[in-house]
Short mmCIF file of C-alpha atoms in Angstrom, two decimals:
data_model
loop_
_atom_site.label_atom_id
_atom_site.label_comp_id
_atom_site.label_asym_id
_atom_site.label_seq_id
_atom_site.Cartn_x
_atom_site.Cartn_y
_atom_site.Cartn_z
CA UNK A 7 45.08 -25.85 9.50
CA UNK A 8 48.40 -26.38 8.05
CA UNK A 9 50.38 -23.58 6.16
CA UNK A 10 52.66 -23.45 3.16
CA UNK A 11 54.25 -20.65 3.04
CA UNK A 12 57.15 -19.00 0.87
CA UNK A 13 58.48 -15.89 0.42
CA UNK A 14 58.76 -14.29 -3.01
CA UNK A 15 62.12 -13.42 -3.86
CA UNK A 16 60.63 -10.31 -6.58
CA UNK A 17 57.52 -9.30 -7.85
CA UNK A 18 55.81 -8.94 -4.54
CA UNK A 19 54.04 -5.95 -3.43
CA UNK A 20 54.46 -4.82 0.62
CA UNK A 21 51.09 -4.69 2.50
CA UNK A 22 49.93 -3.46 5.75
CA UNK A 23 47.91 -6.04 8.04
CA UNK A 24 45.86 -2.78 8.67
CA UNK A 25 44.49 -3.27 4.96
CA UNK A 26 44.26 -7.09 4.10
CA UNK A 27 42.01 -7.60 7.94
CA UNK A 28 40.25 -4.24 7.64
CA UNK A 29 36.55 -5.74 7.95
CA UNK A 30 35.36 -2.51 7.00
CA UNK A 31 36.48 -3.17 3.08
CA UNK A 32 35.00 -6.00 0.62
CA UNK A 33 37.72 -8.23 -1.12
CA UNK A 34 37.46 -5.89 -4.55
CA UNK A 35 38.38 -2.81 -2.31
CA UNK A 36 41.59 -4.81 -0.79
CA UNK A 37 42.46 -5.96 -4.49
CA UNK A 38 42.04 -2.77 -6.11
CA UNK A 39 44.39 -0.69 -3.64
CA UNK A 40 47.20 -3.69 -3.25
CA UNK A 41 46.96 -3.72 -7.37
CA UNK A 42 47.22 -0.48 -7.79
CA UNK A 43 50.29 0.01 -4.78
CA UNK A 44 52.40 -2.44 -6.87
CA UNK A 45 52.01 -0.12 -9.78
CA UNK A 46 55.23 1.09 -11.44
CA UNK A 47 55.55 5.28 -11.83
CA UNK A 48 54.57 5.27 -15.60
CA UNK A 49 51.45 3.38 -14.89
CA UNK A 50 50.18 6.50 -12.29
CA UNK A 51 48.91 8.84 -15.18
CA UNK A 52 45.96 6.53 -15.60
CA UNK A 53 42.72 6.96 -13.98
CA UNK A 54 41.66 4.24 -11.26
CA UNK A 55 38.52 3.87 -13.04
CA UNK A 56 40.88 2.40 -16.01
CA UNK A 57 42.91 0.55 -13.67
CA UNK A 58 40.19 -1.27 -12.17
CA UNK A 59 39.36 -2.40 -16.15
CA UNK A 60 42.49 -4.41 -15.46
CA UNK A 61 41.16 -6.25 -13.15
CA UNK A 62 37.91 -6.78 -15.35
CA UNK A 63 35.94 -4.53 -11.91
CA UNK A 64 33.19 -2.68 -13.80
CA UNK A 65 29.78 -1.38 -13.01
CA UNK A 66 28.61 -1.44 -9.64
CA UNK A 67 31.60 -3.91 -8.25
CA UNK A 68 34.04 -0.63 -9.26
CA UNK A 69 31.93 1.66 -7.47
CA UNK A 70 31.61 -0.02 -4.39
CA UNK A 71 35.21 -0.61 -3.82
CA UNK A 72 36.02 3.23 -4.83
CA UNK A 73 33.44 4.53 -2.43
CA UNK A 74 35.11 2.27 0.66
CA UNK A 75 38.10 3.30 -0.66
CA UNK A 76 37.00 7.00 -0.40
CA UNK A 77 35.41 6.56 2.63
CA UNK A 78 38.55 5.40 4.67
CA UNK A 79 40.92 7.82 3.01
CA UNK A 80 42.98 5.37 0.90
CA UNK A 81 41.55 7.82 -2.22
CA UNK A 82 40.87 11.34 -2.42
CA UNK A 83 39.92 13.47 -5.81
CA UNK A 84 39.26 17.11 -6.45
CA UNK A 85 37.41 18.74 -8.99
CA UNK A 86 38.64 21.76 -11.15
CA UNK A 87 38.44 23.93 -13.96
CA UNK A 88 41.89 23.70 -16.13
CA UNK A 89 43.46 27.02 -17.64
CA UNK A 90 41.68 25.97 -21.27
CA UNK A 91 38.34 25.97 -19.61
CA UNK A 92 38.15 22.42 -19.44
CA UNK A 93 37.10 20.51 -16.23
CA UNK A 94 39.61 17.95 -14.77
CA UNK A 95 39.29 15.10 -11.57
CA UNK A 96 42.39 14.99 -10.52
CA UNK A 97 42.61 11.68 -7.87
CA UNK A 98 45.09 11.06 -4.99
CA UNK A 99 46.03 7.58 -4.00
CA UNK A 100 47.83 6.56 -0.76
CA UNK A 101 48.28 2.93 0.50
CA UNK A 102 47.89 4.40 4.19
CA UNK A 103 44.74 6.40 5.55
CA UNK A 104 44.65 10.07 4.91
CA UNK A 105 42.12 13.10 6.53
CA UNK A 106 41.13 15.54 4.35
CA UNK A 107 43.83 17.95 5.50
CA UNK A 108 46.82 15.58 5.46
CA UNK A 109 45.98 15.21 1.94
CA UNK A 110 46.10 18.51 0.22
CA UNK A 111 49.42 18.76 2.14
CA UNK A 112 50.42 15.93 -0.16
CA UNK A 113 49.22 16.99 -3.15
CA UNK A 114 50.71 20.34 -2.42
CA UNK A 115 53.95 18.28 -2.83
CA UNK A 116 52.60 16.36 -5.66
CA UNK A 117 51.18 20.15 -7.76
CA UNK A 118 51.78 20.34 -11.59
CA UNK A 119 54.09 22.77 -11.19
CA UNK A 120 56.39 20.54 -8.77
CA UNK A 121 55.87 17.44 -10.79
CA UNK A 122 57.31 19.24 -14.26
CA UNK A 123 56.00 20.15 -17.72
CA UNK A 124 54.31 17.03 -18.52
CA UNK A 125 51.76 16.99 -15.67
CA UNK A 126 50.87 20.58 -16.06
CA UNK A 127 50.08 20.14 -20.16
CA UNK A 128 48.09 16.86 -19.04
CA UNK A 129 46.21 18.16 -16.62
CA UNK A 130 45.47 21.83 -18.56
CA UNK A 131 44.16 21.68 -22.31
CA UNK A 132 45.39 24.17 -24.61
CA UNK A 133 43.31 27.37 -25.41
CA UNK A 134 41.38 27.96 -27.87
CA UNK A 135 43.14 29.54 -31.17
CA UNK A 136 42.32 32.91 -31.84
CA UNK A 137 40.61 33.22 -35.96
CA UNK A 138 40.39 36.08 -38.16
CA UNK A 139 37.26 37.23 -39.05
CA UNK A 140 35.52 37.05 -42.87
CA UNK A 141 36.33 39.70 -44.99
CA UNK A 142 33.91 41.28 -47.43
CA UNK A 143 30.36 41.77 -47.76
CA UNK A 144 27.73 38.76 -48.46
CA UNK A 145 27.27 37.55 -52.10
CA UNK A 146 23.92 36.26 -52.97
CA UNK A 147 24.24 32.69 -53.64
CA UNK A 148 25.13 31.77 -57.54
CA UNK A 149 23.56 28.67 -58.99
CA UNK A 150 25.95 27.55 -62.47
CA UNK A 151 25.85 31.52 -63.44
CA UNK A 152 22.09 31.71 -63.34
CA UNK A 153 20.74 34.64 -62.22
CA UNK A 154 17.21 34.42 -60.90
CA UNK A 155 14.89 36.36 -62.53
CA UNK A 156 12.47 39.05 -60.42
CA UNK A 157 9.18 37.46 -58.86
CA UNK A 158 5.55 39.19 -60.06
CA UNK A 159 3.39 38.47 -56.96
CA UNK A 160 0.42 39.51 -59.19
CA UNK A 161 1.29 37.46 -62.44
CA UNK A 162 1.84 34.59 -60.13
CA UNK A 163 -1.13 34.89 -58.19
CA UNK A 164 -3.07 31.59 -58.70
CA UNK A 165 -7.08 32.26 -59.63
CA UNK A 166 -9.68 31.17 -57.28
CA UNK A 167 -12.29 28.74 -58.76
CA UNK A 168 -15.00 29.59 -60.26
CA UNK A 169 -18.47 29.27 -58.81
CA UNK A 170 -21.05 27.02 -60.20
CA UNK A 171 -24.09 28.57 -61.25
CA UNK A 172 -27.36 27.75 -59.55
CA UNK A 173 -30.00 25.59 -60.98
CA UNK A 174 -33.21 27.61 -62.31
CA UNK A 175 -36.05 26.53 -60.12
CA UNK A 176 -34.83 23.37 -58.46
CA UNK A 177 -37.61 20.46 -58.40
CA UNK A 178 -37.87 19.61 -54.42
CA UNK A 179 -37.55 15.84 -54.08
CA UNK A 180 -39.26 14.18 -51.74
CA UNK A 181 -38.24 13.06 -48.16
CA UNK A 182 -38.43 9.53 -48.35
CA UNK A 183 -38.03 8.72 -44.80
CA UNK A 184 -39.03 11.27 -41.75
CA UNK A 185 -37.09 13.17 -40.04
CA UNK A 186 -36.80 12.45 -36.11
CA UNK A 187 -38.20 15.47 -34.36
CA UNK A 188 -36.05 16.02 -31.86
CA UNK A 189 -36.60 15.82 -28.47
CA UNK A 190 -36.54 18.48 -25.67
CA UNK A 191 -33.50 18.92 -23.90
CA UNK A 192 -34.85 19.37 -19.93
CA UNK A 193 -33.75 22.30 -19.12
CA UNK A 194 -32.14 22.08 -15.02
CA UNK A 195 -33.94 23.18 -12.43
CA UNK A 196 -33.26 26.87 -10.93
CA UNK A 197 -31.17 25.73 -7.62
CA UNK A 198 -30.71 22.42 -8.39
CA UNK A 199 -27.09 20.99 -8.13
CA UNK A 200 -25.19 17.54 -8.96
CA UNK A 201 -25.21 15.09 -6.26
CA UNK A 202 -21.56 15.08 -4.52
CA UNK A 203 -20.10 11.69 -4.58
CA UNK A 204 -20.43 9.55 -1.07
CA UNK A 205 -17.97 10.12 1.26
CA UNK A 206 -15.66 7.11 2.28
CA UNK A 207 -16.99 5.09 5.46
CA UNK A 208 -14.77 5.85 8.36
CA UNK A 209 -13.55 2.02 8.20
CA UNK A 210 -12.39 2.63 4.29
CA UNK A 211 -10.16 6.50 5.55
CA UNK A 212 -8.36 4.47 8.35
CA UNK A 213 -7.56 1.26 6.04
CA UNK A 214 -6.23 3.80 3.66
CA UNK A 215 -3.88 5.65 5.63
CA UNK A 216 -2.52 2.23 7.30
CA UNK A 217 -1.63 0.98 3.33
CA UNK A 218 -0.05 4.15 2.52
CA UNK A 219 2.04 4.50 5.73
CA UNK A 220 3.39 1.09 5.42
CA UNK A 221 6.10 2.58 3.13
CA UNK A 222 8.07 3.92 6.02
CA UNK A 223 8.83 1.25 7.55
CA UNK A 224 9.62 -1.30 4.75
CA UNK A 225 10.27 0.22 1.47
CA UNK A 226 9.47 -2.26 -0.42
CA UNK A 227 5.74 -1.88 0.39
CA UNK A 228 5.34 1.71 -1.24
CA UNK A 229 1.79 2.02 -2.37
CA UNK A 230 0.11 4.16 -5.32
CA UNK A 231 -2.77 6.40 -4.08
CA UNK A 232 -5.41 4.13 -6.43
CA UNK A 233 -3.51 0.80 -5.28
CA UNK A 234 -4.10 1.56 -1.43
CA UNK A 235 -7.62 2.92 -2.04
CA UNK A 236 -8.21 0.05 -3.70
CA UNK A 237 -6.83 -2.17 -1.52
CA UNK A 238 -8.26 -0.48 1.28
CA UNK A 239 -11.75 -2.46 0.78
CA UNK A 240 -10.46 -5.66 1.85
CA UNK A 241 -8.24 -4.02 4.82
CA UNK A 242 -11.38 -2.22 6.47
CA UNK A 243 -12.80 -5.58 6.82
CA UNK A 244 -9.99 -6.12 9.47
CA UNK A 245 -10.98 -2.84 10.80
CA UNK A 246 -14.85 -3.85 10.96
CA UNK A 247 -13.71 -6.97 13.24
CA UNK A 248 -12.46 -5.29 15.80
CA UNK A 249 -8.94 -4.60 15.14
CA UNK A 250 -7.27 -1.41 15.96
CA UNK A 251 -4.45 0.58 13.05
CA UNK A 252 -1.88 -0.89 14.87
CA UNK A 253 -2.65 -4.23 14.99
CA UNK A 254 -3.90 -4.16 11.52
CA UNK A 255 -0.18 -2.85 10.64
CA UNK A 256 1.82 -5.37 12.81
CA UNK A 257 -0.30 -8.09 10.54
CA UNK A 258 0.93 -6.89 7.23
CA UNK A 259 4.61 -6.68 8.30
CA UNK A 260 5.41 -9.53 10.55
CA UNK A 261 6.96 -12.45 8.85
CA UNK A 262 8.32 -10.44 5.61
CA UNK A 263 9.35 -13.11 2.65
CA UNK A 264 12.82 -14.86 2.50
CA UNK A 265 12.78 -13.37 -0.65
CA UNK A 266 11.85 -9.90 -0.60
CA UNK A 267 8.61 -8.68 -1.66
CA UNK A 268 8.33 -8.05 -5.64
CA UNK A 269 4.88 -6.69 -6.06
CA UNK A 270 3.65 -4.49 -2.98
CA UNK A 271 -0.12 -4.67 -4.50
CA UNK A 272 -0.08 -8.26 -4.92
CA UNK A 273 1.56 -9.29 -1.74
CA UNK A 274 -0.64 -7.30 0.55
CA UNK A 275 -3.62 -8.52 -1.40
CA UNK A 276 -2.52 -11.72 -0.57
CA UNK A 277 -2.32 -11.33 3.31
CA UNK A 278 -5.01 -9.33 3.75
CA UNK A 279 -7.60 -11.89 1.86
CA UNK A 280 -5.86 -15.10 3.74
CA UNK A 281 -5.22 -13.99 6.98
CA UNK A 282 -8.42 -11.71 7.65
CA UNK A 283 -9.92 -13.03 11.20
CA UNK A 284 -13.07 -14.49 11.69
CA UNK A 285 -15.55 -12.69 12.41
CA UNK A 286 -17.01 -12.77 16.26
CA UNK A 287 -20.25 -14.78 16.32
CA UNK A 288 -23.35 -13.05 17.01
CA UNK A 289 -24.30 -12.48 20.47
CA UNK A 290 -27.15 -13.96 21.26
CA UNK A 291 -29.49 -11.34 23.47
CA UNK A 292 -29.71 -11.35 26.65
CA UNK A 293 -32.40 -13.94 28.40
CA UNK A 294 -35.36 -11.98 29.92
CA UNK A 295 -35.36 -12.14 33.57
CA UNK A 296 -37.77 -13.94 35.33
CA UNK A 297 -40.95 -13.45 36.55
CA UNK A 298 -41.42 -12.51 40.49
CA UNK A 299 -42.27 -14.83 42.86
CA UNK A 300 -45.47 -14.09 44.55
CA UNK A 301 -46.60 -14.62 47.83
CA UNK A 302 -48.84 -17.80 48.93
CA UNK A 303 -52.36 -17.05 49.41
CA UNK A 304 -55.51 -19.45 50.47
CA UNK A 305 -57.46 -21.24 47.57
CA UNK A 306 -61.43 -19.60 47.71
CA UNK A 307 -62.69 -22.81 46.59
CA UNK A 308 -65.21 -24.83 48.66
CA UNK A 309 -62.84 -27.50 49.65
CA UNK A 310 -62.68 -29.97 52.31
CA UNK A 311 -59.73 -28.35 53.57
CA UNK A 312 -58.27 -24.78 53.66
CA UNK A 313 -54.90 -24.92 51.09
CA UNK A 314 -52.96 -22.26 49.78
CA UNK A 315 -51.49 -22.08 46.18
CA UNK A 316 -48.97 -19.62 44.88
CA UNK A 317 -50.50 -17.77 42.00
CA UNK A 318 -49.07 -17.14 38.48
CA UNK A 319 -51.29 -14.21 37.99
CA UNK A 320 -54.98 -12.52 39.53
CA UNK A 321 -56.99 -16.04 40.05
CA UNK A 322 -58.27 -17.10 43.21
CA UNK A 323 -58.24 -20.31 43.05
CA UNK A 324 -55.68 -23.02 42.67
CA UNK A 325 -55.59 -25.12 39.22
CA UNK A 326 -56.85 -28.38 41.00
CA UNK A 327 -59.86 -26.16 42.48
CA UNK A 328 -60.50 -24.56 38.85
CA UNK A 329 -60.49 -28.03 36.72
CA UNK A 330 -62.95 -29.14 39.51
CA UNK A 331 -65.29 -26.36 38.35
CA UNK A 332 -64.87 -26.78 35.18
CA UNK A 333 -65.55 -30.73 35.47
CA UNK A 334 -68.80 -29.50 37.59
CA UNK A 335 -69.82 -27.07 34.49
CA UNK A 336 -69.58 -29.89 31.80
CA UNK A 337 -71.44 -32.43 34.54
CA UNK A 338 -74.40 -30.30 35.35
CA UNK A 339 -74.55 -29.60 31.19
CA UNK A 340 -74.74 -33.44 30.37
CA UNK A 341 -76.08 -34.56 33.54
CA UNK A 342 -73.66 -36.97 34.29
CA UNK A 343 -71.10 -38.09 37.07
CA UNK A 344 -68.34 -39.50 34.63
CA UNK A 345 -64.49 -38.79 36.14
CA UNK A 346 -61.25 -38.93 33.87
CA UNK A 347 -59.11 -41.70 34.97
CA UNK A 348 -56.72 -39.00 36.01
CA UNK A 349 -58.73 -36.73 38.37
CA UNK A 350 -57.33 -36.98 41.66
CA UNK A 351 -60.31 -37.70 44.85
CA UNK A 352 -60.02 -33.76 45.92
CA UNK A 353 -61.10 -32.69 42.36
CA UNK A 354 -63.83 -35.43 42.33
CA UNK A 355 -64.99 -34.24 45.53
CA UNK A 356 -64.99 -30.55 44.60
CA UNK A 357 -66.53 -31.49 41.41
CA UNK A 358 -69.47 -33.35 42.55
CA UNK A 359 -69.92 -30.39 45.48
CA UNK A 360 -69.83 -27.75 42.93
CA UNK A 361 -72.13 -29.91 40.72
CA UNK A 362 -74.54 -30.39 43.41
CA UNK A 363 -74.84 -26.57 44.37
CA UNK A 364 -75.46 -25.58 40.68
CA UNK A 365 -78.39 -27.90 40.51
CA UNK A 366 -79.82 -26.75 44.38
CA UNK A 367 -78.94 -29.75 45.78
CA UNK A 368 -78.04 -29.50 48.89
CA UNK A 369 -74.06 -30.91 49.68
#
């Protein structure tokens, strides 16, 4: 970076390197005390409020820089009651940091009665005058020399209207349409009460208190009692998922907006409805365990050979055995030896042995 620098010869106002690098103090802090340090004397009876109007610093901008100001000891003001009754700020302003202490010690210096007449009759307002009081007695008040004459309540007293005088023997007219009988008011049982309104599910209490406590932790997100029961619907769906309060929480204020949040109720509406989790699929029950194995016995059939068979339940035979003797049923019934193309020899042979003994032949 190169530098241009020259010296002003007059009209230059000293400052400390301890003021224009303080980080602590905005620009309009560092401008208002260098502005007001190059100040002649008759410019000091002014308030810094009006001072700062100089340097078109108003509203908040003037505030800011007078609290920093405050806050480092570069201003100091105290508050009093004047000799008139009147209540008076009177501000202290040093171009070097001052404690409390150090200055009343200066302004001890600086008092109205060591700065001379002027100061004192600025800073106290005059009394009030003294006035002497009304002589004489009241007057009643005169209206162009008319006197008001004396009120008579009871000439003055309006009359009531008269009463109109009843009909002789008033003709009934008839009712042209019915009258509605009305109907019996049920009386309420002896004992009986109003039903109480349900109480909240335990889901809806917990969503609740999660919406309302998110307040102390962002500001921004401070909820109505109706707006967080009535968001609380949607957030007890996270709840009924399997989430816990505190994860439910961390999901509503991670990743805040760049731009702040402007409506609490519509913002938290909007994450809980988009970001709710899926719900966890069913789980599908458990698969029944199966069936013991049994033990191998020997087939009770009148086979060729002995052969066991493991059984599935009570039977005594094994299924080739039993389809022989059913095949032996249906041929002693129809009288005929006719095989399916399927039937293994050993069920033949049963068959036509189990045939042969139904009809007494012997095998």
């Amino acid at each position: 970076m190169l530098r241009h620098v020259i010296a002003p010869s007059s009209g230059w106002t000293k400052a400390s390197h301890a003021v224009v690098r303080d980080r602590r103090m905005n620009s309009d802090a560092k401008i208002l005390l260098l502005y007001v340090q190059g100040l002649p004397e008759s410019a000091t009876g002014r308030p810094l409020g009006e001072l700062a109007q100089k340097l078109e610093m108003k509203g908040r901008a003037y505030q800011q820089a007078k609290r920093q100001l405050i806050e480092h000891g570069y201003v100091h003001e105290w508050r009093g009651q004047g000799d008139g009754g009147r209540w008076v700020t009177e501000q202290l302003f040093t171009n070097t940091p001052l404690t409390r202490d150090e200055a009343r010690a200066v302004r001890a210096r600086l008092s109205p009665e060591a700065a001379g007449p002027k100061r004192a009759e600025r800073l106290s307002a005059p009394p009030p005058s003294a006035q002497s009081p009304t002589v004489g007695e009241p007057t009643p008040p005169s209206a162009g020399g008319y006197v008001p004459e004396e009120e008579h309540v009871d000439e003055n007293t309006p009359h009531p209207p008269s009463e109109a005088e009843p009909e002789p023997n008033p003709e009934p007219k008839p009712d042209l349409e019915p009258k509605p009988e009305p109907k019996p008011v049920p009386e309420p049982e002896a004992g009986h009460r109003p039903t109480p309104p349900p109480r909240p599910s335990p889901q809806l209490t917990r969503a609740e208190r999660v919406l309302l406590s998110l307040r102390h932790t962002r500001r921004e997100l401070l909820l109505g009692v109706g707006e967080a029961r009535a968001l609380a619907v949607e957030a007890a769906k996270w709840l009924e998922r399997g989430l816990t309060e505190s994860e439910l929480r961390h999901a509503l204020l991670a990743e805040p907006p760049k731009g702040g949040v402007r409506s609490a109720v519509g913002f938290l509406r909007h994450r809980l409805t988009h970001k709710c989790p899926v719900a966890p699929a069913p789980v599908a029950p458990p698969e029944p365990p199966p069936p013991p194995v049994r033990a191998l016995i020997t087939c009770t059939s009148e086979a060729e050979e002995d052969h066991v068979f493991r059984p599935l339940g009570d039977e005594t035979e094994c299924a080739d055995c039993r389809r022989a003797t059913a095949y032996a049923n249906w041929m002693v019934d129809t009288d005929t030896y006719d095989f399916p193309p399927d039937m293994t020899w050993r069920q033949r042979f049963v068959a036509v042995t189990k045939a042969d003994a139904l009809r007494g032949k012997p095998a």
